[in-house]
């Protein structure tokens, strides 16, 4: 089993380190946070300074996992370039195009495939992580023109070992999608929390499930939210424009007729589609891991497919039945 070196031991990186070690992989981490480092060591994990961690990664031909906010990626990749320029490399950053561009610029010899697990909680730091965080979760692993099958397999196998299911996708498609289902909800949560607070003590004292659910991610560390949302500015602007158009239509309808039927019905139908996707029957497919495999896998990912297992020869994929 390939060794794993995790850079950044917050919620996601710390959970990756826990899950990787649980599978029996040799695994160690590094972090700038003294509190996270101390907590991880206290829990029995091997935590090194970044230079020796990366020298060890080069010596053991480990998979290096970048698990820092987007704003720290360039600095980290420069360190990787110094100590392990041809490393197996993946990341768990929430935006993919900017990371891929930095890798191409700073680490052209790295064996890289980007990743993003769609799992988390509103807290941050080592203490809130868990080796079971990714169980059953979707984990995007990117396929670009310069992605090799071997690099993609390494990143995908780590995701599977962590208990996730792999969604093959391009970086651009990933960023477009998460702008709508992850980054826009963070913006909405911030706005909703502020609007509620403007209602004063009475409003907040009456706040119940719908308000708490809708504002949950507003409890995330602001610097982490800014890193993910601002780092995906172009795709997020498109999603915000879509949302503003719908809000404008809802306001116009409410002002003119007093009704919100179109808005409420559209949202209800969309939520039902999401719920049905989670419970619908899924068909199985097998993709032979040959020269055309990555293109085929990316196509299946666009259709909602997930890789659930890898063998030497093939990928097992589950697809929602139309």
Coordinates of N, CA and C in Angstrom, one line a residue, residues 61-149:
X61 N 8.5 7.3 -1.9 CA 7.6 7.4 -3.1 C 6.1 7.5 -2.7
X62 N 5.9 8.3 -1.7 CA 4.6 8.4 -1.1 C 3.7 9.3 -1.9
X63 N 2.4 9.2 -1.7 CA 1.4 10.1 -2.2 C 1.3 11.3 -1.3
X64 N 1.5 12.4 -1.8 CA 1.5 13.7 -1.1 C 0.1 14.3 -1.3
X65 N -0.6 14.6 -0.1 CA -1.9 15.1 -0.2 C -1.9 16.6 0.4
X66 N -2.2 17.5 -0.5 CA -2.3 18.9 0.0 C -3.6 19.2 0.5
X67 N -3.7 19.5 1.8 CA -4.9 19.7 2.5 C -5.0 21.0 3.3
X68 N -4.5 22.1 2.5 CA -4.5 23.4 3.1 C -5.6 24.3 2.4
X69 N -5.9 25.4 3.0 CA -6.8 26.4 2.2 C -6.1 26.8 0.9
X70 N -6.9 27.2 -0.1 CA -6.4 27.6 -1.4 C -5.3 28.6 -1.2
X71 N -5.4 29.6 -0.3 CA -4.5 30.6 -0.2 C -3.1 30.2 0.2
X72 N -2.9 29.0 0.8 CA -1.6 28.4 1.2 C -1.0 27.5 0.1
X73 N -1.8 27.2 -0.9 CA -1.4 26.1 -1.9 C 0.0 26.4 -2.5
X74 N 0.1 27.7 -3.0 CA 1.4 28.0 -3.7 C 2.6 27.8 -2.8
X75 N 2.5 28.3 -1.6 CA 3.7 28.1 -0.7 C 4.0 26.6 -0.5
X76 N 2.9 25.8 -0.3 CA 3.1 24.4 -0.1 C 3.7 23.7 -1.3
X77 N 3.2 24.0 -2.5 CA 3.7 23.4 -3.7 C 5.2 23.8 -3.9
X78 N 5.6 25.0 -3.6 CA 7.0 25.3 -3.7 C 7.9 24.4 -2.8
X79 N 7.4 24.1 -1.6 CA 8.1 23.2 -0.7 C 8.1 21.8 -1.3
X80 N 7.0 21.3 -1.9 CA 7.0 20.0 -2.6 C 8.0 20.0 -3.7
X81 N 8.0 21.1 -4.5 CA 9.0 21.2 -5.6 C 10.4 21.1 -5.2
X82 N 10.7 21.6 -4.0 CA 12.0 21.6 -3.4 C 12.5 20.2 -3.0
X83 N 11.6 19.4 -2.4 CA 12.0 18.2 -1.8 C 11.5 16.9 -2.6
X84 N 10.4 17.0 -3.3 CA 9.8 15.9 -4.0 C 9.2 16.3 -5.3
X85 N 10.0 16.8 -6.3 CA 9.4 17.4 -7.5 C 8.7 16.4 -8.4
X86 N 8.9 15.1 -8.2 CA 8.2 14.1 -9.1 C 7.3 13.2 -8.2
X87 N 6.8 13.8 -7.2 CA 5.9 13.0 -6.2 C 4.6 12.7 -6.9
X88 N 4.1 11.6 -6.4 CA 2.6 11.3 -6.6 C 1.9 12.4 -5.8
X89 N 1.0 13.1 -6.4 CA 0.4 14.3 -5.8 C -1.1 14.4 -6.0
X90 N -1.8 14.7 -4.9 CA -3.3 15.0 -5.0 C -3.5 16.1 -4.0
X91 N -4.8 16.6 -4.0 CA -5.2 17.6 -3.0 C -6.6 17.4 -2.6
X92 N -7.0 18.1 -1.6 CA -8.4 18.0 -1.2 C -9.0 19.4 -1.0
X93 N -8.5 20.3 -1.9 CA -8.9 21.7 -1.9 C -10.2 21.9 -2.6
X94 N -11.1 22.8 -2.2 CA -12.4 22.9 -2.6 C -12.6 23.5 -4.0
X95 N -11.5 24.0 -4.6 CA -11.6 24.5 -6.0 C -10.4 23.8 -6.7
X96 N -10.7 23.5 -8.0 CA -9.7 22.6 -8.7 C -8.9 23.3 -9.8
X97 N -9.5 24.2 -10.5 CA -8.8 24.9 -11.6 C -7.6 25.7 -11.1
X98 N -7.7 26.5 -10.0 CA -6.5 27.2 -9.6 C -5.4 26.3 -9.1
X99 N -5.8 25.2 -8.4 CA -4.7 24.3 -7.9 C -4.0 23.7 -9.1
X100 N -4.8 23.2 -10.1 CA -4.2 22.6 -11.2 C -3.2 23.5 -11.9
X101 N -3.6 24.8 -12.0 CA -2.7 25.8 -12.7 C -1.4 26.0 -11.9
X102 N -1.5 26.0 -10.6 CA -0.3 26.1 -9.7 C 0.6 24.9 -9.9
X103 N 0.0 23.7 -10.0 CA 0.8 22.5 -10.1 C 1.5 22.5 -11.5
X104 N 0.8 22.9 -12.5 CA 1.5 22.9 -13.8 C 2.6 23.9 -13.8
X105 N 2.5 25.0 -13.1 CA 3.5 26.0 -13.1 C 4.7 25.6 -12.2
X106 N 4.5 25.1 -11.0 CA 5.5 24.8 -10.1 C 6.0 23.4 -10.0
X107 N 5.2 22.5 -10.5 CA 5.5 21.0 -10.4 C 5.2 20.3 -11.6
X108 N 5.8 20.7 -12.8 CA 5.5 20.0 -14.0 C 5.8 18.5 -14.0
X109 N 6.7 18.1 -13.1 CA 7.1 16.7 -13.1 C 6.3 15.8 -12.1
X110 N 5.4 16.5 -11.4 CA 4.6 15.7 -10.4 C 3.6 14.8 -11.1
X111 N 3.3 13.7 -10.5 CA 2.2 12.8 -11.0 C 0.9 13.1 -10.2
X112 N 0.2 14.0 -10.8 CA -0.9 14.7 -10.1 C -2.3 14.4 -10.7
X113 N -3.2 14.3 -9.8 CA -4.7 14.3 -10.1 C -5.3 15.0 -8.9
X114 N -6.1 16.0 -9.2 CA -6.8 16.7 -8.1 C -7.9 16.0 -7.5
X115 N -8.2 16.3 -6.3 CA -9.3 15.7 -5.6 C -10.1 16.7 -4.7
X116 N -11.3 16.3 -4.4 CA -12.2 17.1 -3.5 C -13.2 16.2 -2.8
X117 N -13.1 15.9 -1.6 CA -14.2 15.1 -0.9 C -15.3 16.0 -0.5
X118 N -16.5 15.6 -0.8 CA -17.7 16.4 -0.5 C -18.3 15.9 0.9
X119 N -17.5 16.3 1.9 CA -17.9 16.0 3.3 C -17.3 17.0 4.2
X120 N -17.9 17.2 5.3 CA -17.4 18.1 6.3 C -18.4 18.5 7.4
X121 N -18.0 19.2 8.3 CA -18.8 19.8 9.4 C -18.5 21.3 9.5
X122 N -19.2 22.0 10.3 CA -19.0 23.4 10.3 C -17.8 23.8 11.2
X123 N -17.3 22.9 12.0 CA -16.1 23.2 12.8 C -14.8 23.0 12.0
X124 N -13.7 23.4 12.6 CA -12.4 23.2 11.9 C -11.3 22.8 12.9
X125 N -10.2 22.3 12.3 CA -9.1 21.8 13.2 C -9.1 20.3 13.4
X126 N -8.0 19.8 13.8 CA -7.8 18.4 14.0 C -8.9 17.8 14.9
X127 N -9.3 18.5 15.9 CA -10.2 17.9 16.9 C -11.6 17.5 16.4
X128 N -12.0 18.1 15.3 CA -13.3 17.8 14.8 C -13.3 16.8 13.7
X129 N -12.1 16.3 13.3 CA -11.9 15.3 12.2 C -12.3 13.9 12.7
X130 N -12.4 13.0 11.7 CA -12.8 11.7 12.0 C -12.4 10.8 10.8
X131 N -11.9 9.6 11.1 CA -11.6 8.6 10.1 C -12.8 8.1 9.3
X132 N -14.0 8.4 9.8 CA -15.2 7.9 9.2 C -15.9 9.1 8.4
X133 N -15.3 10.2 8.4 CA -15.9 11.4 7.8 C -16.4 11.2 6.3
X134 N -15.6 10.4 5.6 CA -15.8 10.3 4.1 C -16.7 9.0 3.8
X135 N -17.2 8.3 4.8 CA -17.9 7.1 4.5 C -19.1 7.4 3.6
X136 N -19.1 6.8 2.4 CA -20.2 6.9 1.5 C -20.3 8.3 0.8
X137 N -19.4 9.2 1.0 CA -19.4 10.5 0.4 C -18.9 10.5 -1.0
X138 N -19.3 11.5 -1.8 CA -18.7 11.7 -3.1 C -17.3 12.3 -3.0
X139 N -16.4 11.9 -3.8 CA -15.0 12.5 -3.8 C -14.6 12.7 -5.2
X140 N -14.6 13.9 -5.7 CA -14.2 14.2 -7.0 C -12.7 13.9 -7.2
X141 N -12.4 13.3 -8.3 CA -11.0 13.1 -8.7 C -10.9 13.6 -10.2
X142 N -10.1 14.6 -10.4 CA -10.1 15.2 -11.7 C -9.4 14.5 -12.8
X143 N -9.9 14.7 -14.0 CA -9.4 14.1 -15.3 C -9.2 15.3 -16.2
X144 N -7.9 15.6 -16.5 CA -7.6 16.6 -17.5 C -6.8 16.0 -18.6
X145 N -6.5 16.8 -19.6 CA -5.8 16.3 -20.8 C -4.4 15.7 -20.4
X146 N -3.8 16.3 -19.4 CA -2.4 15.8 -19.0 C -2.5 14.9 -17.8
X147 N -3.6 14.4 -17.4 CA -3.7 13.5 -16.3 C -3.4 12.1 -16.8
X148 N -2.5 11.4 -16.1 CA -2.2 10.0 -16.5 C -3.1 9.1 -15.8
X149 N -3.3 7.9 -16.3 CA -4.1 6.9 -15.7 C -3.5 6.5 -14.3

